[in-house]
Coordinates of C-alpha atoms in Angstrom, one line a residue:
M913 CA 179.1 59.6 31.4
L914 CA 182.0 57.2 32.3
Q915 CA 185.4 58.8 32.4
N916 CA 188.7 57.3 31.3
V917 CA 191.8 57.8 33.3
S918 CA 193.5 60.9 31.9
K919 CA 197.1 61.2 30.8
S920 CA 197.8 63.8 33.5
Q921 CA 196.6 61.3 36.1
V922 CA 199.0 58.7 34.8
L923 CA 201.9 61.2 34.9
E924 CA 201.0 62.1 38.4
R925 CA 201.0 58.5 39.5
L926 CA 204.3 57.9 37.9
R927 CA 205.8 60.9 39.9
F928 CA 204.3 59.4 43.1
E929 CA 205.8 56.0 42.5
N930 CA 209.2 57.5 41.7
S931 CA 209.8 59.7 44.7
W932 CA 213.6 59.6 44.2
W933 CA 213.2 61.9 41.2
V934 CA 212.7 64.6 43.8
N935 CA 214.5 63.6 47.0
G936 CA 217.2 61.3 45.6
H937 CA 216.5 58.1 47.6
I938 CA 213.8 55.4 48.0
E939 CA 211.3 55.6 50.8
E940 CA 212.5 55.1 54.3
D941 CA 210.5 52.0 55.0
Y942 CA 212.2 50.2 52.1
L943 CA 215.6 51.5 53.2
Q944 CA 215.0 49.9 56.6
M945 CA 214.1 46.5 55.2
S946 CA 216.9 43.9 55.2
R947 CA 218.3 42.9 51.9
R948 CA 218.0 39.3 50.9
L949 CA 221.3 37.6 50.5
Y950 CA 220.3 36.8 46.9
F951 CA 220.5 40.5 46.1
E952 CA 224.2 40.2 45.7
L953 CA 223.6 37.7 42.9
F954 CA 220.8 39.8 41.3
K955 CA 222.7 43.2 41.4
P956 CA 225.4 42.5 38.8
L957 CA 222.9 41.1 36.3
A958 CA 220.7 44.2 36.8
M959 CA 223.6 46.6 36.4
D960 CA 225.1 44.9 33.4
T961 CA 224.5 47.2 30.4
D962 CA 227.1 45.6 28.2
V963 CA 224.9 42.8 27.2
R964 CA 221.6 43.8 25.5
R965 CA 219.2 41.7 27.4
A966 CA 216.2 42.4 29.7
L967 CA 216.4 40.9 33.2
V968 CA 213.2 39.0 34.3
L969 CA 213.0 38.6 38.1
M970 CA 210.5 35.8 38.8
G971 CA 209.5 33.8 41.8
P972 CA 206.6 32.9 44.1
R973 CA 204.5 35.6 45.7
R974 CA 205.8 37.5 48.8
V975 CA 209.5 36.3 48.6
G976 CA 210.7 39.9 48.3
K977 CA 210.8 40.7 44.6
T978 CA 209.4 44.2 44.8
V979 CA 211.6 45.1 47.8
M980 CA 214.6 43.8 45.8
L981 CA 213.7 46.2 43.0
F982 CA 213.6 49.1 45.4
H983 CA 216.9 48.1 46.9
L984 CA 218.3 48.0 43.3
V985 CA 217.0 51.6 42.8
E986 CA 218.9 52.7 45.9
E987 CA 222.0 50.8 44.8
L988 CA 222.0 52.5 41.4
I989 CA 221.7 55.9 43.0
L990 CA 224.6 55.1 45.3
K991 CA 226.7 54.0 42.2
G992 CA 226.2 57.4 40.7
V993 CA 223.2 56.9 38.4
N994 CA 221.1 60.0 38.0
P995 CA 217.9 59.3 40.1
Q996 CA 215.8 60.9 37.4
K997 CA 217.0 58.2 34.9
I998 CA 215.5 55.4 37.0
I999 CA 211.9 54.5 36.3
F1000 CA 209.7 52.2 38.5
I1001 CA 206.2 51.2 37.2
T1002 CA 203.8 48.9 39.0
I1003 CA 202.0 47.3 36.1
E1004 CA 199.1 45.8 38.2
N1005 CA 198.0 49.3 39.2
P1006 CA 194.6 49.8 37.5
I1007 CA 195.6 53.3 36.4
Y1008 CA 197.9 51.8 33.8
I1009 CA 195.3 49.4 32.3
N1010 CA 195.4 49.1 28.5
R1011 CA 198.7 50.9 28.3
G1012 CA 201.7 49.1 26.8
L1013 CA 205.2 49.1 28.2
E1014 CA 206.5 51.4 25.5
Q1015 CA 203.8 54.0 26.2
L1016 CA 204.4 53.8 29.9
F1017 CA 208.1 54.4 29.3
E1018 CA 207.4 57.5 27.2
Y1019 CA 204.9 58.8 29.8
A1020 CA 207.6 58.3 32.5
K1021 CA 210.1 60.3 30.5
E1022 CA 207.5 63.1 30.1
A1023 CA 206.7 63.0 33.8
V1024 CA 210.3 63.5 34.7
G1025 CA 210.7 66.2 32.0
S1026 CA 213.3 64.5 29.8
D1027 CA 213.3 63.5 26.1
D1028 CA 216.7 61.8 26.3
A1029 CA 216.5 58.4 24.6
N1030 CA 219.5 56.7 26.3
G1031 CA 220.8 55.7 29.7
W1032 CA 217.5 54.8 31.4
Y1033 CA 217.0 52.0 33.9
V1034 CA 213.3 50.9 33.6
L1035 CA 211.8 48.6 36.2
Y1036 CA 208.4 47.0 35.5
D1037 CA 206.9 45.3 38.6
E1038 CA 204.3 42.6 38.2
I1039 CA 204.7 42.6 34.5
Q1040 CA 202.4 39.6 33.9
Y1041 CA 199.4 42.0 34.1
C1042 CA 200.4 43.6 30.8
K1043 CA 198.9 41.7 27.9
D1044 CA 201.6 40.3 25.6
W1045 CA 204.3 41.7 27.9
E1046 CA 207.0 39.4 26.4
V1047 CA 206.4 40.9 22.9
H1048 CA 206.5 44.5 24.2
L1049 CA 209.6 43.8 26.3
K1050 CA 211.5 42.2 23.5
T1051 CA 210.6 45.2 21.3
L1052 CA 211.9 47.6 23.9
V1053 CA 215.2 45.8 24.2
D1054 CA 215.7 45.8 20.4
T1055 CA 214.6 49.5 20.0
H1056 CA 216.2 51.2 23.0
R1057 CA 219.7 49.7 22.9
Q1058 CA 221.2 52.1 25.4
C1059 CA 218.6 51.4 28.1
K1060 CA 218.4 48.6 30.7
F1061 CA 215.0 47.0 31.2
I1062 CA 214.2 44.9 34.3
A1063 CA 210.8 43.2 34.9
S1064 CA 209.5 41.2 37.8
G1065 CA 206.4 39.0 38.2
S1066 CA 204.8 36.5 40.5
A1067 CA 203.2 34.3 37.9
A1068 CA 206.3 32.2 37.7
A1069 CA 204.8 29.5 35.4
A1070 CA 203.5 32.0 32.9
L1071 CA 206.6 34.2 33.0
K1072 CA 209.0 31.4 32.5
Y1073 CA 206.9 29.9 29.7
K1074 CA 206.7 33.2 27.8
S1075 CA 210.2 34.2 28.6
Q1076 CA 211.5 31.0 27.0
E1077 CA 209.1 31.1 24.1
S1078 CA 209.3 34.7 23.0
G1079 CA 212.4 36.1 24.8
A1080 CA 215.1 33.8 23.6
G1081 CA 218.3 35.7 23.3
R1082 CA 216.7 38.9 24.7
F1083 CA 215.8 37.9 28.3
T1084 CA 217.8 36.7 31.3
D1085 CA 215.7 34.9 33.9
F1086 CA 216.5 35.2 37.6
L1087 CA 214.5 33.0 40.0
L1088 CA 214.2 34.4 43.5
P1089 CA 213.2 31.4 45.7
P1090 CA 211.7 31.4 49.2
L1091 CA 214.1 32.0 52.0
T1092 CA 216.7 29.4 52.8
F1093 CA 217.3 28.5 56.4
H1094 CA 220.6 30.2 56.1
E1095 CA 218.9 33.4 54.9
Y1096 CA 216.4 33.1 57.7
I1097 CA 219.2 32.9 60.4
S1098 CA 220.9 35.9 58.7
L1099 CA 217.8 38.1 58.6
K1100 CA 217.0 37.3 62.2
G1101 CA 220.5 38.4 63.2
L1102 CA 221.5 35.0 64.6
D1103 CA 224.8 34.5 62.9
A1104 CA 226.6 34.5 66.2
I1105 CA 225.1 31.1 67.2
I1106 CA 226.6 29.5 64.0
K1107 CA 230.1 28.0 63.9
P1108 CA 232.0 26.4 61.0
I1109 CA 233.4 22.9 61.4
D1110 CA 235.6 20.8 59.1
I1111 CA 234.3 17.3 58.2
N1112 CA 236.3 14.7 56.3
W1113 CA 233.9 13.8 53.5
Q1114 CA 234.8 11.3 50.8
G1115 CA 238.5 11.8 51.5
N1116 CA 238.4 15.6 51.4
S1117 CA 238.1 18.3 54.1
A1118 CA 234.7 20.0 53.7
T1119 CA 233.3 23.0 55.6
F1120 CA 230.0 22.4 57.4
Y1121 CA 228.2 24.5 60.0
T1122 CA 226.7 23.7 63.4
S1123 CA 225.7 25.8 66.4
T1124 CA 227.0 26.8 69.7
H1125 CA 223.4 26.6 70.9
I1126 CA 221.7 23.7 69.1
D1127 CA 218.5 23.9 71.1
Q1128 CA 218.1 27.6 70.1
L1129 CA 218.9 26.7 66.4
N1130 CA 216.3 23.9 66.5
K1131 CA 213.7 26.3 67.9
H1132 CA 214.3 28.6 64.9
F1133 CA 214.3 25.6 62.6
I1134 CA 210.8 24.7 63.7
D1135 CA 209.8 28.4 63.3
Y1136 CA 211.3 28.4 59.8
I1137 CA 209.3 25.3 58.9
N1138 CA 206.1 26.9 60.0
F1139 CA 206.7 30.5 59.0
G1140 CA 210.1 31.0 57.5
G1141 CA 209.7 31.0 53.7
Y1142 CA 208.6 34.7 53.5
P1143 CA 210.6 37.7 54.7
E1144 CA 207.5 39.5 55.8
V1145 CA 206.2 36.7 58.0
I1146 CA 209.4 36.0 60.1
F1147 CA 209.2 39.5 61.7
S1148 CA 205.4 39.6 62.2
E1149 CA 203.8 37.9 65.2
K1150 CA 200.4 39.0 63.9
I1151 CA 200.8 37.1 60.7
Q1152 CA 202.2 34.1 62.5
A1153 CA 199.1 34.0 64.6
N1154 CA 197.0 33.6 61.5
P1155 CA 199.2 32.4 58.7
G1156 CA 196.3 31.1 56.8
R1157 CA 194.9 34.6 56.1
F1158 CA 198.2 35.9 54.8
I1159 CA 199.7 32.9 53.0
R1160 CA 196.7 31.1 51.8
Q1161 CA 194.7 34.0 50.6
D1162 CA 197.5 36.2 49.3
I1163 CA 199.8 33.6 48.0
V1164 CA 198.3 30.2 47.4
D1165 CA 194.8 31.3 46.2
K1166 CA 196.2 34.0 43.8
V1167 CA 198.6 31.5 42.2
L1168 CA 195.9 28.8 41.8
L1169 CA 193.1 31.2 40.8
R1170 CA 194.7 34.2 39.2
D1171 CA 198.2 33.4 37.8
L1172 CA 197.2 32.1 34.4
P1173 CA 196.6 28.4 35.0
S1174 CA 194.7 28.6 31.7
L1175 CA 198.2 28.8 30.1
Y1176 CA 198.4 25.1 30.9
G1177 CA 194.9 24.4 29.7
I1178 CA 193.5 24.3 33.2
S1179 CA 189.9 25.4 33.5
D1180 CA 188.8 23.7 36.8
V1181 CA 190.8 25.7 39.3
Q1182 CA 188.8 24.4 42.2
E1183 CA 189.9 20.9 41.3
L1184 CA 193.5 22.1 41.0
N1185 CA 193.1 23.7 44.4
A1186 CA 191.8 20.5 46.0
L1187 CA 194.7 18.5 44.5
F1188 CA 197.3 21.0 45.8
T1189 CA 195.8 20.8 49.3
Y1190 CA 196.0 17.0 49.2
I1191 CA 199.7 17.2 48.1
A1192 CA 200.5 19.8 50.7
Y1193 CA 199.2 17.6 53.5
N1194 CA 201.2 14.6 52.2
T1195 CA 204.4 16.4 51.3
A1196 CA 207.5 14.1 51.2
N1197 CA 205.4 11.1 50.5
E1198 CA 205.5 8.8 47.4
F1199 CA 202.8 9.2 44.9
S1200 CA 201.6 7.6 41.7
Y1201 CA 199.2 8.9 39.0
E1202 CA 197.1 5.8 39.6
A1203 CA 196.8 6.3 43.3
L1204 CA 196.2 10.1 42.9
S1205 CA 193.6 9.5 40.3
T1206 CA 191.8 7.0 42.5
S1207 CA 191.8 9.2 45.6
S1208 CA 190.9 12.5 43.8
G1209 CA 188.7 11.3 41.0
V1210 CA 190.8 13.3 38.5
P1211 CA 191.8 11.5 35.3
K1212 CA 195.5 10.6 35.1
N1213 CA 196.2 12.8 32.0
T1214 CA 194.7 15.8 33.8
L1215 CA 196.7 15.1 36.9
K1216 CA 199.9 15.3 35.0
K1217 CA 198.9 18.7 33.6
Y1218 CA 198.0 19.9 37.1
I1219 CA 201.3 18.7 38.6
D1220 CA 203.3 20.3 35.7
Y1221 CA 201.6 23.6 36.5
L1222 CA 202.1 23.4 40.3
E1223 CA 205.8 22.7 39.7
A1224 CA 206.1 25.5 37.1
A1225 CA 204.4 27.8 39.6
F1226 CA 207.1 26.9 42.1
L1227 CA 204.6 25.4 44.6
I1228 CA 205.9 21.8 44.5
K1229 CA 208.9 19.8 43.3
Q1230 CA 208.7 16.4 41.8
V1231 CA 211.5 14.0 42.7
R1232 CA 212.1 10.8 40.7
R1233 CA 213.0 7.3 42.0
I1234 CA 215.9 4.9 41.5
D1235 CA 216.2 1.3 42.7
Q1236 CA 218.6 -0.3 45.3
S1237 CA 221.4 -0.5 42.7
G1238 CA 221.0 3.1 41.7
K1239 CA 219.2 2.5 38.4
R1240 CA 216.2 4.4 37.1
F1241 CA 213.0 2.4 36.5
Q1242 CA 212.0 1.8 32.9
R1243 CA 208.4 2.7 33.9
D1244 CA 208.5 5.9 36.0
N1245 CA 205.3 5.2 37.8
Y1246 CA 206.2 6.4 41.3
F1247 CA 207.6 9.7 42.4
K1248 CA 207.7 12.0 45.5
L1249 CA 206.2 15.4 45.7
Y1250 CA 207.6 18.2 48.0
L1251 CA 206.3 21.6 48.8
T1252 CA 208.9 24.1 47.7
N1253 CA 208.3 26.1 50.9
P1254 CA 207.4 24.1 54.1
S1255 CA 205.5 27.0 55.6
L1256 CA 202.8 26.6 52.9
R1257 CA 201.6 23.6 54.9
S1258 CA 201.2 25.5 58.2
A1259 CA 199.1 28.1 56.4
L1260 CA 196.8 25.5 54.9
F1261 CA 196.4 23.4 58.0
A1262 CA 198.2 24.4 61.3
P1263 CA 201.7 25.0 62.6
L1264 CA 203.6 22.0 63.9
T1265 CA 205.6 21.4 67.0
A1266 CA 208.9 19.6 67.3
T1267 CA 207.1 16.5 68.7
D1268 CA 204.3 16.4 66.2
D1269 CA 203.8 13.1 64.4
L1270 CA 204.1 14.8 61.0
I1271 CA 207.3 16.8 61.8
G1272 CA 209.5 14.2 60.2
A1273 CA 208.0 14.8 56.8
M1274 CA 208.3 18.6 57.2
V1275 CA 212.0 18.3 58.2
E1276 CA 212.5 16.2 55.1
T1277 CA 210.7 18.8 53.0
A1278 CA 212.7 21.6 54.5
I1279 CA 216.0 19.9 53.7
F1280 CA 215.0 19.1 50.2
D1281 CA 214.0 22.7 49.7
Q1282 CA 217.5 23.8 50.6
W1283 CA 218.9 21.6 47.8
M1284 CA 216.3 22.9 45.3
H1285 CA 218.1 26.2 45.1
R1286 CA 220.8 24.5 43.1
E1287 CA 219.6 24.7 39.6
Q1288 CA 222.1 22.3 38.2
F1289 CA 221.5 19.6 40.8
T1290 CA 218.8 16.9 40.5
P1291 CA 217.9 15.1 43.7
W1292 CA 216.8 11.4 43.6
Y1293 CA 215.4 9.0 46.2
A1294 CA 215.9 5.3 46.2
R1295 CA 213.1 2.9 46.9
W1296 CA 212.7 -0.8 46.5
S1297 CA 210.6 -3.6 48.0
K1298 CA 212.4 -3.7 51.3
G1299 CA 213.7 -0.2 51.8
E1300 CA 214.1 3.5 51.0
V1301 CA 216.9 6.1 51.1
D1302 CA 215.6 9.7 51.3
M1303 CA 218.1 11.5 49.0
V1304 CA 220.7 10.3 46.6
G1305 CA 223.1 12.3 44.4
L1306 CA 224.0 10.8 41.1
D1307 CA 227.2 11.4 39.2
D1308 CA 226.5 13.6 36.2
K1309 CA 228.6 11.4 33.8
T1310 CA 228.1 7.9 35.1
L1311 CA 224.7 8.4 36.6
K1312 CA 225.8 6.1 39.5
P1313 CA 225.1 7.0 43.1
Q1314 CA 227.8 9.4 44.4
W1315 CA 226.4 10.0 47.9
A1316 CA 223.4 9.2 50.1
L1317 CA 221.5 11.0 52.8
E1318 CA 219.1 9.7 55.4
I1319 CA 216.9 12.4 56.9
K1320 CA 215.8 11.6 60.4
W1321 CA 214.3 13.7 63.2
S1322 CA 215.6 11.3 65.8
N1323 CA 218.8 10.6 67.8
R1324 CA 218.3 6.9 68.2
Y1325 CA 220.4 5.9 65.1
V1326 CA 223.5 7.4 66.6
E1327 CA 223.8 4.6 69.1
N1328 CA 222.1 2.0 66.9
P1329 CA 223.4 2.4 63.4
K1330 CA 222.4 -1.2 62.6
E1331 CA 218.8 0.1 62.6
L1332 CA 219.6 2.0 59.3
K1333 CA 218.3 -1.1 57.5
S1334 CA 217.9 0.6 54.1
L1335 CA 220.9 3.0 54.1
I1336 CA 223.6 0.5 54.9
P1337 CA 222.6 -2.1 52.2
F1338 CA 222.3 0.7 49.7
C1339 CA 225.8 2.0 50.4
L1340 CA 227.3 -1.5 50.3
E1341 CA 225.7 -2.3 47.0
N1342 CA 226.8 0.9 45.4
D1343 CA 230.3 1.0 46.8
L1344 CA 229.6 4.1 48.9
D1345 CA 232.0 4.2 51.9
A1346 CA 230.3 7.2 53.6
A1347 CA 226.8 8.6 54.1
F1348 CA 225.1 11.4 56.1
V1349 CA 222.3 10.9 58.6
T1350 CA 220.5 13.8 60.2
T1351 CA 219.5 13.8 63.9
I1352 CA 217.6 16.1 66.3
D1353 CA 220.7 17.5 68.1
K1354 CA 223.5 14.9 68.1
E1355 CA 226.8 15.1 66.2
S1356 CA 228.8 11.9 65.8
K1357 CA 230.9 9.7 63.6
Q1358 CA 230.3 6.0 63.4
V1359 CA 231.6 3.2 61.3
Y1360 CA 229.2 0.3 60.6
K1361 CA 230.0 -2.6 58.2
G1362 CA 232.7 -0.4 56.7
V1363 CA 230.4 2.6 56.0
H1364 CA 231.4 5.8 57.6
L1365 CA 228.3 7.5 59.0
Q1366 CA 228.3 11.2 59.7
F1367 CA 225.5 12.2 62.1
M1368 CA 224.5 15.8 62.1
P1369 CA 221.6 17.8 63.5
A1370 CA 219.0 18.4 60.7
A1371 CA 218.9 22.1 61.4
A1372 CA 222.7 22.4 61.0
Y1373 CA 222.6 20.4 57.9
A1374 CA 219.8 22.5 56.3
Y1375 CA 221.8 25.7 57.2
T1376 CA 224.9 24.2 55.6
V1377 CA 223.3 23.3 52.3
G1378 CA 221.7 26.8 52.0
K1379 CA 224.9 28.6 52.9
N1380 CA 227.1 26.5 50.6
T1381 CA 224.7 26.9 47.8
L1382 CA 224.7 30.7 47.9
E1383 CA 228.5 30.8 48.3
S1384 CA 229.0 28.6 45.2
K1385 CA 226.7 30.8 43.2
M1386 CA 228.7 33.9 44.3
K1387 CA 231.9 32.3 43.1
K1388 CA 230.4 31.6 39.7

């Protein structure tokens, strides 16, 4: 006769997962792991008990969500919270199957030997594996007013969709993105090679960052492009030797095959997988639904659904086009697609070197990815019959170009700014008196046709955007 998992087995598993009930701290291996810099943004939201809302930590697989939850447990204990009032439950564990969030909460209280109804911190990891989790979580928030509920999940598309649909007014979303280049440098303990510099930008003094050892910074920038999106990978030579096994099987395939693509009406996951592989190979290129449909054989309406899912799953980012005068097109037929994490490409195909023909597109992808951490910022690119500018920032009110960036993995434009045959006309037509141009390792200021050109190594620029983004979030 088949046996069901008994209640006593569930209680024993809960005691095993919550070792701090006995010894007062998390396990040593989690203690030794470096905290992501985004933890300082997450912590005050997780500790806020004044506002009656659950916190939903979402993000791609393997970016450090579970580790962040364990670091939160340790921080709560250090702040004086009774360790026996902190509950951690890994929902995807088969032993919890067919048990709702409320029942697991009650079991956990029984396992720790308490019937107190108030003052609990309850952490549900991988919550998407609980059916109708959003309904259960909302009920918990409404019922247990003196408890804090925190959930995490890797099915970003499904989580965000259900959080917005069912958790309005009850959930706070926190998106943990892949590592920025700034975080990568910090986790690797390389802050000593970074130095701040002041640049006069649009009439104001702005803080940027460069390196005392630009060759070393570039080496790490290439490593970041190939392996740097995941904390676990940057410290493991074994994983770097075979990134396909770790990233493709454990991250890409699970998102494409397991993380509820059916929520978006997707039934042919193999077709979705093939499309994502095609986009990954051509990241930073311009696409159209017509061209994609022709090359893939997928109908245009289906393509839009696929791209919406891939974007919601935080695998790609779609960037829209403006023309030479900074205006949007009435028919939005063309757009660019970028991987949200450049190291996805090396896992699907092969790592790149600094001299590879395709490295320029990956440098562009990496820089766009630093900007994508700014939720309130929308990047654009300009393209017209005779030219293209890689990134443009539009004024929020006037929707006119405010600044322009040309992403190059080359030093030749420092001595030959006249070769910037798209950037200069774009600046002149839109009354921009300054623009940024990235290089391999050269820093310089040039003036050409009245346009002040600030040349800066691509790695230094990527670091600057990531660091300034995090600091601006800290201030808020």
